[in-house]
Short mmCIF file of C-alpha atoms in Angstrom, two decimals:
data_model
loop_
_atom_site.label_atom_id
_atom_site.label_comp_id
_atom_site.label_asym_id
_atom_site.label_seq_id
_atom_site.Cartn_x
_atom_site.Cartn_y
_atom_site.Cartn_z
CA UNK A 1 112.05 221.54 5.52
CA UNK A 2 110.83 225.02 6.39
CA UNK A 3 107.33 224.06 5.19
CA UNK A 4 107.22 221.02 7.51
CA UNK A 5 108.38 223.07 10.48
CA UNK A 6 105.80 225.75 9.67
CA UNK A 7 103.09 223.08 9.43
CA UNK A 8 104.07 221.53 12.75
CA UNK A 9 104.04 224.91 14.50
CA UNK A 10 100.70 225.68 12.92
CA UNK A 11 99.32 222.34 14.08
CA UNK A 12 100.47 222.94 17.63
CA UNK A 13 99.02 226.39 17.60
CA UNK A 14 95.70 224.94 16.47
CA UNK A 15 95.58 222.43 19.43
CA UNK A 16 92.42 223.13 21.45
CA UNK A 17 92.67 221.83 25.04
CA UNK A 18 89.07 222.64 25.73
CA UNK A 19 87.95 220.58 22.76
CA UNK A 20 90.12 217.66 23.82
CA UNK A 21 88.71 217.72 27.36
CA UNK A 22 85.24 217.96 25.92
CA UNK A 23 85.83 214.72 24.04
CA UNK A 24 86.38 212.91 27.38
CA UNK A 25 83.83 214.80 29.43
CA UNK A 26 81.12 213.82 27.03
CA UNK A 27 81.70 210.28 28.31
CA UNK A 28 81.73 211.21 32.00
CA UNK A 29 79.10 208.62 32.81
CA UNK A 30 81.46 205.87 31.69
CA UNK A 31 84.31 207.36 33.71
CA UNK A 32 82.16 207.57 36.83
CA UNK A 33 80.78 204.07 36.22
CA UNK A 34 84.31 202.68 35.82
CA UNK A 35 85.45 204.31 39.03
CA UNK A 36 82.40 203.01 40.87
CA UNK A 37 82.95 199.49 39.49
CA UNK A 38 86.61 199.65 40.58
CA UNK A 39 85.59 200.73 44.03
CA UNK A 40 82.96 197.97 44.16
CA UNK A 41 85.48 195.31 43.12
CA UNK A 42 87.96 196.61 45.69
CA UNK A 43 85.28 196.64 48.35
CA UNK A 44 84.28 193.05 47.55
CA UNK A 45 87.93 192.03 47.60
CA UNK A 46 88.34 193.59 51.04
CA UNK A 47 85.08 192.10 52.18
CA UNK A 48 85.71 188.51 51.16
CA UNK A 49 89.48 188.25 51.42
CA UNK A 50 90.62 186.69 54.68
CA UNK A 51 93.00 189.14 56.34
CA UNK A 52 96.50 188.03 57.23
CA UNK A 53 98.13 189.15 60.47
CA UNK A 54 101.77 189.33 61.51
CA UNK A 55 102.67 187.41 64.67
CA UNK A 56 105.95 188.15 66.43
CA UNK A 57 108.05 186.74 69.27
CA UNK A 58 111.53 187.39 70.69
CA UNK A 59 114.02 185.18 72.49
CA UNK A 60 117.56 185.50 73.79
CA UNK A 61 120.25 182.99 72.87
CA UNK A 62 122.02 182.10 76.12
CA UNK A 63 125.78 181.79 76.24
CA UNK A 64 126.57 178.15 76.78
CA UNK A 65 129.32 177.52 79.31
CA UNK A 66 128.08 174.03 80.14
CA UNK A 67 129.48 172.55 76.95
CA UNK A 68 132.97 173.57 78.03
CA UNK A 69 132.31 172.12 81.49
CA UNK A 70 131.38 168.80 79.92
CA UNK A 71 134.49 168.90 77.81
CA UNK A 72 136.51 169.41 81.02
CA UNK A 73 135.75 165.82 81.98
CA UNK A 74 139.05 164.62 80.60
CA UNK A 75 142.50 164.41 82.22
CA UNK A 76 143.79 167.31 80.13
CA UNK A 77 141.12 169.56 81.58
CA UNK A 78 139.27 169.74 78.30
CA UNK A 79 141.37 172.53 76.83
CA UNK A 80 141.96 170.80 73.51
CA UNK A 81 139.51 167.98 73.91
CA UNK A 82 137.56 166.42 71.10
CA UNK A 83 134.48 166.91 73.27
CA UNK A 84 134.99 170.66 73.55
CA UNK A 85 132.20 172.52 71.78
CA UNK A 86 132.40 176.10 70.61
CA UNK A 87 129.44 178.41 71.14
CA UNK A 88 127.26 178.30 68.08
CA UNK A 89 127.09 181.57 66.19
CA UNK A 90 123.83 183.46 65.85
CA UNK A 91 123.73 182.59 62.16
CA UNK A 92 123.80 178.89 63.01
CA UNK A 93 120.92 179.38 65.44
CA UNK A 94 118.90 181.16 62.75
CA UNK A 95 119.57 178.34 60.31
CA UNK A 96 118.45 175.86 62.95
CA UNK A 97 115.19 177.75 63.41
CA UNK A 98 114.66 177.70 59.65
CA UNK A 99 115.43 173.98 59.39
CA UNK A 100 112.70 171.76 58.00
CA UNK A 101 113.41 169.13 60.63
CA UNK A 102 112.58 171.49 63.48
CA UNK A 103 109.56 172.99 61.73
CA UNK A 104 108.23 169.53 60.85
CA UNK A 105 108.43 168.56 64.52
CA UNK A 106 106.39 171.65 65.47
CA UNK A 107 103.80 170.93 62.76
CA UNK A 108 103.57 167.30 63.81
CA UNK A 109 103.22 168.23 67.47
CA UNK A 110 100.43 170.76 66.78
CA UNK A 111 98.79 168.75 63.92
CA UNK A 112 99.06 171.80 61.68
CA UNK A 113 99.05 169.57 58.59
CA UNK A 114 95.31 169.03 59.20
CA UNK A 115 93.10 172.12 58.79
CA UNK A 116 89.36 172.55 59.25
CA UNK A 117 87.33 175.02 57.16
CA UNK A 118 83.65 175.79 57.60
CA UNK A 119 82.03 176.40 54.22
CA UNK A 120 80.14 179.71 54.06
CA UNK A 121 77.98 181.31 51.35
CA UNK A 122 80.98 182.90 49.65
CA UNK A 123 84.22 181.78 51.31
CA UNK A 124 85.35 179.08 53.72
CA UNK A 125 86.63 180.24 57.10
CA UNK A 126 89.25 178.22 58.94
CA UNK A 127 88.15 176.96 62.33
CA UNK A 128 91.20 176.55 64.55
CA UNK A 129 90.59 174.91 67.92
CA UNK A 130 86.86 175.46 67.55
CA UNK A 131 86.23 173.07 64.66
CA UNK A 132 82.86 171.31 64.97
CA UNK A 133 84.30 167.87 64.18
CA UNK A 134 87.61 166.13 64.81
CA UNK A 135 89.31 163.58 62.58
CA UNK A 136 90.90 160.68 64.48
CA UNK A 137 93.55 158.93 62.40
CA UNK A 138 94.04 155.17 62.64
CA UNK A 139 96.76 155.18 59.98
CA UNK A 140 100.43 155.47 60.99
CA UNK A 141 101.81 159.00 61.00
CA UNK A 142 104.39 158.09 58.37
CA UNK A 143 101.55 157.63 55.85
CA UNK A 144 99.44 160.57 57.05
CA UNK A 145 102.43 162.92 56.75
CA UNK A 146 102.78 162.06 53.05
CA UNK A 147 99.08 162.27 52.12
CA UNK A 148 97.16 165.08 50.42
CA UNK A 149 93.39 164.86 50.69
CA UNK A 150 90.29 167.12 50.81
CA UNK A 151 87.42 165.70 52.84
CA UNK A 152 84.00 167.37 52.93
CA UNK A 153 81.93 166.45 55.98
CA UNK A 154 78.27 167.52 56.06
CA UNK A 155 76.45 166.66 59.31
CA UNK A 156 72.99 165.23 58.56
CA UNK A 157 71.85 164.42 62.07
CA UNK A 158 73.19 164.10 65.56
CA UNK A 159 74.68 160.70 64.69
CA UNK A 160 75.35 160.66 60.93
CA UNK A 161 77.21 162.70 58.36
CA UNK A 162 77.84 162.71 54.61
CA UNK A 163 81.46 162.33 53.50
CA UNK A 164 82.86 163.25 50.10
CA UNK A 165 86.30 163.28 48.54
CA UNK A 166 86.15 164.69 45.01
CA UNK A 167 89.62 163.71 43.73
CA UNK A 168 89.05 160.04 44.62
CA UNK A 169 85.38 160.10 43.64
CA UNK A 170 84.34 158.96 47.09
CA UNK A 171 80.99 159.76 48.74
CA UNK A 172 78.98 158.06 51.44
CA UNK A 173 77.10 158.38 54.68
CA UNK A 174 78.61 157.25 57.95
CA UNK A 175 78.03 157.40 61.65
CA UNK A 176 80.15 159.53 63.91
CA UNK A 177 82.92 157.40 65.44
CA UNK A 178 82.73 154.79 62.65
CA UNK A 179 86.00 153.75 61.00
CA UNK A 180 86.16 154.93 57.40
CA UNK A 181 88.73 154.02 54.75
CA UNK A 182 89.33 156.55 52.01
CA UNK A 183 92.31 156.04 49.78
CA UNK A 184 95.24 155.03 51.97
CA UNK A 185 93.80 156.56 55.16
CA UNK A 186 91.70 154.95 57.86
CA UNK A 187 90.05 157.42 60.21
CA UNK A 188 87.02 158.28 62.31
CA UNK A 189 85.05 161.53 62.39
CA UNK A 190 84.02 162.59 65.89
CA UNK A 191 81.89 165.56 66.93
CA UNK A 192 83.71 167.99 69.20
CA UNK A 193 82.26 167.92 72.70
CA UNK A 194 80.13 164.87 71.86
CA UNK A 195 77.51 166.72 69.79
CA UNK A 196 77.22 168.43 66.42
CA UNK A 197 76.89 172.24 66.58
CA UNK A 198 76.53 173.09 62.86
CA UNK A 199 74.93 171.83 59.65
CA UNK A 200 77.41 173.57 57.39
CA UNK A 201 79.85 171.54 55.38
CA UNK A 202 83.26 171.21 57.01
CA UNK A 203 86.27 170.90 54.72
CA UNK A 204 89.03 168.86 56.35
CA UNK A 205 92.22 169.57 54.41
CA UNK A 206 95.08 167.09 54.92
CA UNK A 207 98.42 168.17 53.47
CA UNK A 208 101.87 166.54 53.39
CA UNK A 209 103.85 167.81 56.31
CA UNK A 210 106.71 168.84 53.98
CA UNK A 211 104.33 171.17 52.06
CA UNK A 212 103.14 172.79 55.24
CA UNK A 213 106.74 173.22 56.45
CA UNK A 214 107.74 174.91 53.18
CA UNK A 215 104.70 177.22 53.44
CA UNK A 216 105.66 178.29 56.96
CA UNK A 217 109.29 178.81 55.94
CA UNK A 218 108.21 181.20 53.15
CA UNK A 219 106.02 183.14 55.60
CA UNK A 220 108.61 183.26 58.39
CA UNK A 221 111.11 185.97 59.20
CA UNK A 222 114.00 185.76 61.69
CA UNK A 223 116.51 188.53 62.33
CA UNK A 224 118.91 189.55 65.14
CA UNK A 225 118.27 192.58 67.28
CA UNK A 226 119.88 194.29 70.24
CA UNK A 227 123.37 195.69 70.64
CA UNK A 228 124.84 192.40 71.80
CA UNK A 229 123.34 190.61 68.78
CA UNK A 230 122.15 187.80 71.03
CA UNK A 231 118.40 188.39 70.67
CA UNK A 232 116.38 186.92 67.82
CA UNK A 233 113.08 188.34 66.60
CA UNK A 234 110.75 185.81 64.98
CA UNK A 235 107.69 186.58 62.90
CA UNK A 236 105.20 184.70 60.76
CA UNK A 237 102.26 185.90 58.70
CA UNK A 238 99.02 183.95 58.80
CA UNK A 239 95.28 184.25 58.55
CA UNK A 240 94.57 182.73 61.98
CA UNK A 241 96.34 184.66 64.72
CA UNK A 242 96.06 181.94 67.38
CA UNK A 243 97.47 179.37 64.98
CA UNK A 244 100.48 181.58 64.21
CA UNK A 245 101.03 182.23 67.91
CA UNK A 246 100.95 178.51 68.70
CA UNK A 247 103.40 177.87 65.88
CA UNK A 248 105.96 180.44 67.08
CA UNK A 249 105.63 179.35 70.72
CA UNK A 250 106.02 175.73 69.65
CA UNK A 251 109.02 176.62 67.48
CA UNK A 252 110.80 178.30 70.39
CA UNK A 253 109.92 175.40 72.70
CA UNK A 254 111.19 172.79 70.25
CA UNK A 255 114.32 174.86 69.59
CA UNK A 256 115.07 174.90 73.31
CA UNK A 257 114.30 171.21 73.67
CA UNK A 258 116.44 170.40 70.64
CA UNK A 259 119.40 172.30 72.09
CA UNK A 260 118.96 170.64 75.48
CA UNK A 261 118.72 167.26 73.76
CA UNK A 262 122.06 167.97 72.05
CA UNK A 263 123.59 168.83 75.42
CA UNK A 264 122.18 165.70 76.99
CA UNK A 265 123.47 163.62 74.13
CA UNK A 266 126.94 165.07 74.70
CA UNK A 267 126.58 164.34 78.43
CA UNK A 268 125.38 160.79 77.70
CA UNK A 269 128.26 160.16 75.29
CA UNK A 270 130.68 161.58 77.85
CA UNK A 271 129.22 159.38 80.61
CA UNK A 272 129.36 156.33 78.34
CA UNK A 273 132.96 157.11 77.42
CA UNK A 274 133.89 157.54 81.10
CA UNK A 275 132.08 154.29 81.99
CA UNK A 276 134.03 152.38 79.35
CA UNK A 277 137.28 153.90 80.56
CA UNK A 278 136.40 153.04 84.16
CA UNK A 279 135.88 149.40 83.27
CA UNK A 280 139.18 149.31 81.39
CA UNK A 281 141.09 151.14 84.16
CA UNK A 282 139.50 148.85 86.77
CA UNK A 283 140.77 145.78 84.91
CA UNK A 284 144.23 147.32 84.52
CA UNK A 285 144.30 148.28 88.19
CA UNK A 286 143.37 144.74 89.22
CA UNK A 287 146.13 143.43 86.96
CA UNK A 288 148.72 145.81 88.46
CA UNK A 289 147.71 144.95 92.02
CA UNK A 290 147.82 141.24 91.18
CA UNK A 291 151.28 141.73 89.67
CA UNK A 292 152.39 143.47 92.87
CA UNK A 293 151.16 140.58 95.00
CA UNK A 294 152.87 138.02 92.74
CA UNK A 295 156.10 140.00 92.83
CA UNK A 296 156.14 140.12 96.64
CA UNK A 297 155.20 136.47 96.89
CA UNK A 298 157.90 135.36 94.44
CA UNK A 299 160.60 137.42 96.16
CA UNK A 300 159.30 136.73 99.69
CA UNK A 301 159.27 140.37 100.67
CA UNK A 302 156.64 142.79 101.80
CA UNK A 303 158.73 145.91 101.35
CA UNK A 304 161.91 146.38 99.30
CA UNK A 305 163.50 148.87 101.71
CA UNK A 306 162.91 146.75 104.81
CA UNK A 307 164.03 143.60 102.96
CA UNK A 308 167.24 145.27 101.82
CA UNK A 309 167.89 146.51 105.39
CA UNK A 310 167.33 143.06 106.79
CA UNK A 311 169.83 141.43 104.40
CA UNK A 312 172.31 144.24 104.99
CA UNK A 313 172.01 143.66 108.71
CA UNK A 314 172.59 139.92 108.22
CA UNK A 315 175.70 140.62 106.13
CA UNK A 316 177.12 143.05 108.72
CA UNK A 317 176.47 140.64 111.57
CA UNK A 318 178.10 137.77 109.67
CA UNK A 319 181.18 139.88 108.96
CA UNK A 320 181.43 140.83 112.63
CA UNK A 321 181.21 137.17 113.67
CA UNK A 322 183.82 136.18 111.10
CA UNK A 323 186.16 138.88 112.42
CA UNK A 324 185.60 137.67 115.99
CA UNK A 325 186.26 134.02 115.03
CA UNK A 326 189.40 134.91 113.09
CA UNK A 327 190.61 136.84 116.12
CA UNK A 328 189.95 133.81 118.31
CA UNK A 329 191.80 131.60 115.85
CA UNK A 330 194.78 133.93 115.83
CA UNK A 331 194.88 133.98 119.66
CA UNK A 332 194.49 130.21 119.99
CA UNK A 333 197.13 129.56 117.33
CA UNK A 334 199.57 131.82 119.20
CA UNK A 335 198.82 129.82 122.38
CA UNK A 336 199.49 126.57 120.51
CA UNK A 337 202.81 127.96 119.23
CA UNK A 338 203.72 128.91 122.78
CA UNK A 339 202.95 125.36 123.95
CA UNK A 340 205.15 123.87 121.26
CA UNK A 341 208.04 126.30 121.70
CA UNK A 342 211.50 125.45 123.10
CA UNK A 343 210.42 126.59 126.54
CA UNK A 344 207.29 124.59 127.13
CA UNK A 345 206.89 125.76 130.72
CA UNK A 346 206.40 129.45 130.17
CA UNK A 347 203.28 131.50 130.86
CA UNK A 348 200.57 131.42 128.20
CA UNK A 349 198.56 134.53 127.17
CA UNK A 350 195.13 134.36 128.69
CA UNK A 351 193.50 137.52 127.29
CA UNK A 352 191.23 137.36 124.22
CA UNK A 353 190.26 133.70 124.61
CA UNK A 354 186.46 133.46 124.67
CA UNK A 355 186.20 129.69 124.71
CA UNK A 356 185.36 128.81 128.32
CA UNK A 357 187.11 125.41 128.50
CA UNK A 358 190.31 126.66 126.90
CA UNK A 359 190.42 129.74 129.10
CA UNK A 360 190.07 127.59 132.28
CA UNK A 361 192.81 125.23 131.12
CA UNK A 362 195.12 128.17 130.35
CA UNK A 363 194.39 129.66 133.75
CA UNK A 364 195.19 126.32 135.43
CA UNK A 365 198.32 125.91 133.30
CA UNK A 366 199.58 129.42 134.14
CA UNK A 367 198.91 128.80 137.85
CA UNK A 368 201.04 125.60 137.81
CA UNK A 369 203.79 127.38 135.85
CA UNK A 370 203.89 130.18 138.41
CA UNK A 371 203.96 127.67 141.28
CA UNK A 372 206.74 125.61 139.63
CA UNK A 373 208.75 128.77 138.93
CA UNK A 374 208.36 129.77 142.57
CA UNK A 375 209.77 126.41 143.69
CA UNK A 376 212.64 126.60 141.21
CA UNK A 377 213.79 129.81 142.80
CA UNK A 378 214.61 127.96 145.97
CA UNK A 379 215.26 124.41 144.72
CA UNK A 380 216.25 122.39 141.66
CA UNK A 381 214.16 120.55 139.01
CA UNK A 382 215.00 117.37 140.96
CA UNK A 383 212.81 118.51 143.74
CA UNK A 384 209.93 116.05 144.07
CA UNK A 385 207.42 118.87 144.27
CA UNK A 386 208.82 120.43 141.12
CA UNK A 387 208.77 117.07 139.37
CA UNK A 388 205.18 116.58 140.40
CA UNK A 389 204.27 120.02 139.09
CA UNK A 390 206.16 119.26 135.88
CA UNK A 391 204.22 116.05 135.38
CA UNK A 392 200.97 117.91 135.98
CA UNK A 393 201.99 120.59 133.50
CA UNK A 394 202.85 117.99 130.87
CA UNK A 395 199.51 116.29 131.31
CA UNK A 396 197.66 119.64 131.29
CA UNK A 397 199.58 120.72 128.16
CA UNK A 398 198.42 117.63 126.30
CA UNK A 399 194.81 118.32 127.34
CA UNK A 400 195.21 121.94 126.35
CA UNK A 401 196.64 120.93 122.95
CA UNK A 402 193.70 118.63 122.34
CA UNK A 403 191.27 121.33 123.48
CA UNK A 404 192.96 123.94 121.27
CA UNK A 405 192.80 121.63 118.27
CA UNK A 406 189.11 120.91 118.74
CA UNK A 407 188.42 124.61 119.32
CA UNK A 408 190.27 125.53 116.12
CA UNK A 409 188.24 122.93 114.20
CA UNK A 410 184.95 124.25 115.66
CA UNK A 411 185.87 127.85 114.92
CA UNK A 412 186.81 126.95 111.33
CA UNK A 413 183.42 125.32 110.87
CA UNK A 414 181.66 128.41 112.28
CA UNK A 415 183.74 130.66 110.04
CA UNK A 416 182.81 128.67 106.92
CA UNK A 417 179.11 128.81 107.85
CA UNK A 418 179.32 132.54 108.52
CA UNK A 419 181.20 133.12 105.26
CA UNK A 420 178.50 131.22 103.38
CA UNK A 421 175.78 133.25 105.14
CA UNK A 422 177.71 136.43 104.31
CA UNK A 423 177.87 135.49 100.63
CA UNK A 424 174.15 134.69 100.59
CA UNK A 425 173.25 137.99 102.25
CA UNK A 426 175.54 139.87 99.86
CA UNK A 427 173.97 138.10 96.89
CA UNK A 428 170.43 138.88 98.04
CA UNK A 429 171.36 142.46 98.76
CA UNK A 430 172.92 142.91 95.31
CA UNK A 431 169.61 141.86 93.73
CA UNK A 432 167.66 144.53 95.61
CA UNK A 433 168.52 147.52 93.33
CA UNK A 434 166.88 145.68 90.42
CA UNK A 435 164.01 144.56 92.62
CA UNK A 436 163.59 148.09 93.88
CA UNK A 437 163.48 149.40 90.30
CA UNK A 438 160.86 146.83 89.33
CA UNK A 439 158.96 147.52 92.52
CA UNK A 440 158.95 151.24 91.84
CA UNK A 441 157.69 150.71 88.28
CA UNK A 442 154.85 148.56 89.56
CA UNK A 443 154.02 151.06 92.31
CA UNK A 444 154.15 153.94 89.79
CA UNK A 445 151.72 152.14 87.47
CA UNK A 446 149.50 151.38 90.44
CA UNK A 447 149.44 155.02 91.56
CA UNK A 448 148.70 156.25 88.03
CA UNK A 449 145.84 153.77 87.64
CA UNK A 450 144.44 154.64 91.06
CA UNK A 451 144.56 158.40 90.40
CA UNK A 452 142.98 157.97 86.96
CA UNK A 453 140.31 155.70 88.41
CA UNK A 454 139.41 158.22 91.13
CA UNK A 455 139.51 161.04 88.57
CA UNK A 456 137.09 159.22 86.25
CA UNK A 457 134.76 158.47 89.16
CA UNK A 458 134.63 162.18 89.95
CA UNK A 459 134.04 163.09 86.29
CA UNK A 460 131.28 160.50 86.02
CA UNK A 461 129.44 162.17 88.89
CA UNK A 462 129.95 165.60 87.32
CA UNK A 463 128.63 164.29 84.00
CA UNK A 464 125.57 162.82 85.73
CA UNK A 465 124.90 166.15 87.44
CA UNK A 466 125.40 167.95 84.13
CA UNK A 467 122.88 165.63 82.46
CA UNK A 468 120.32 166.11 85.23
CA UNK A 469 120.71 169.91 85.29
CA UNK A 470 120.83 170.67 81.58
CA UNK A 471 120.31 174.39 81.08
CA UNK A 472 118.19 175.79 78.22
CA UNK A 473 119.87 177.24 75.16
CA UNK A 474 117.49 180.18 74.83
CA UNK A 475 115.27 182.34 76.99
CA UNK A 476 111.88 183.47 75.73
CA UNK A 477 111.63 187.22 76.17
CA UNK A 478 108.22 187.76 74.55
CA UNK A 479 105.78 184.98 73.81
CA UNK A 480 104.11 185.14 70.43
CA UNK A 481 101.64 188.00 69.99
CA UNK A 482 99.71 189.17 66.93
CA UNK A 483 99.08 192.66 65.60
CA UNK A 484 95.48 193.83 65.51
CA UNK A 485 95.99 195.50 62.14
CA UNK A 486 96.14 193.04 59.25
CA UNK A 487 99.20 193.02 57.05
CA UNK A 488 97.09 192.24 54.01
CA UNK A 489 94.83 193.26 52.51
CA UNK A 490 95.19 196.99 53.22
CA UNK A 491 91.63 198.29 52.75
CA UNK A 492 92.24 201.97 51.94
CA UNK A 493 95.11 201.24 49.60
CA UNK A 494 93.04 198.65 47.74
CA UNK A 495 90.00 200.96 47.59
CA UNK A 496 92.12 203.81 46.25
CA UNK A 497 93.81 201.56 43.75
CA UNK A 498 90.47 200.06 42.67
CA UNK A 499 88.91 203.49 42.13
CA UNK A 500 91.91 204.71 40.14
CA UNK A 501 92.06 201.58 37.99
CA UNK A 502 88.27 201.70 37.47
CA UNK A 503 88.59 205.33 36.31
CA UNK A 504 91.60 204.70 34.05
CA UNK A 505 90.13 201.74 32.18
CA UNK A 506 87.29 203.69 30.47
CA UNK A 507 89.64 206.65 30.08
CA UNK A 508 92.08 204.51 28.12
CA UNK A 509 89.24 203.08 26.07
CA UNK A 510 88.01 206.59 25.19
CA UNK A 511 91.57 207.68 24.32
CA UNK A 512 92.08 204.70 22.10
CA UNK A 513 88.79 205.25 20.29
CA UNK A 514 89.55 208.95 19.72
CA UNK A 515 93.10 208.20 18.60
CA UNK A 516 91.95 205.69 16.01
CA UNK A 517 88.99 207.86 14.83
CA UNK A 518 89.74 209.33 11.33
CA UNK A 519 86.18 210.39 10.42
CA UNK A 520 84.95 213.96 9.97
CA UNK A 521 82.18 214.54 12.43
CA UNK A 522 81.53 218.30 11.84
CA UNK A 523 82.79 221.24 9.76
CA UNK A 524 85.15 222.27 12.53
CA UNK A 525 87.27 219.20 11.79
CA UNK A 526 87.64 220.33 8.16
CA UNK A 527 88.39 223.91 9.12
CA UNK A 528 91.09 222.77 11.57
CA UNK A 529 92.70 220.63 8.90
CA UNK A 530 92.65 223.50 6.37
#
């Protein structure tokens, strides 16, 4: 053990740093060449790699009070309405911006699924909005959005071009504007501005819209900013700055339009609901009003209170007439008893008799009785004048008895008629509490229907105004703008890394060769071992 430790310490003490460095420095040309090759590769990478730039935009999510206003279009005021919508959280808005549906709409609107590349000597450069040719699709969008195809267009003259599609093995020469069918697509190639400006080959790349959407989603970034957490920052990385700017601007525009479309859909559904309710309430109101008219017509009244007052007045008047007739009957009966009493020649009561004929006969009878009594004071019943007066009284009494009897009969008939009228009025009046209850129920239903009908008319107008004045859901603070410095590649970092890697590769090779070398090259190797 001590021998091994002594040998190890001896070996370490014999390590010659200068000799080790000399082993590597003898190959300095390879180290320099490796570093130069690394730098050259890095330079070529920087030179022929299309730089990618970051494009940013910011927008503010507006607080939406209009949704609650729409929900207020119900009788309850919208407090717990099924139409009441809570303000979407910021996370939901971010998820909406990331949604494939929204991004597909932006790509479809800007035709970002079709790209144009101009073939160069080394790389192809994308031509965005300055492409020499334009492809005009005659195939429905549903097919184009699912198609992947690489078309190579090489202008040959001012009117013709060569077309090639390698995957389908298609090649041919066509005229500009001519309909061409390749695979499942029918299209025309048109020169931009009416004339061809280049002879280079143009690569028209058609991709499925879902692929392009996924690519943009992976290159997008959305995060909240600001103290109120109501501002969203959007970014996307792309090789063509104008294309990225159009995408972000289109995304914010479609996001706003999508939110406004949701609001309008809510307003339309609310208006449709109110319209249906108006039709139903209108029918119910017509039915209630028709029931009111039928009720009044059946009961022959226009107003329950006035009808009840009228029948009450009839009853009171009938009772008063009955009382008057019974009074007359009592008076006339007492007169008849006086006429049939033991003293037939006494004065009869004349007060209270309303019958004109009877009252005149009583007055005449009392006058004769007074005259006869005056003669009897100074003479006897045998007196011819008294006898004459007595005969006149007897005759007048018989007439009075007949008149009294006919008056009693007439008054009895009037009393029976008045009693019947009194019973009828009492019967009609007793029905009026029930009629009044029914009338009030009908009137209550009518008032409720009328108020609800007017309320729905007002809400329909408010809903129409809400639909016409739909406010945006977001406000664009900064339109899309791109940085002038590319995100990738980073030239100095790549150059530094390339030089270091180029230097390390030959260094590792030299180290490996020296490590695996077990040969004796000179006597110093033997001396060091001994």
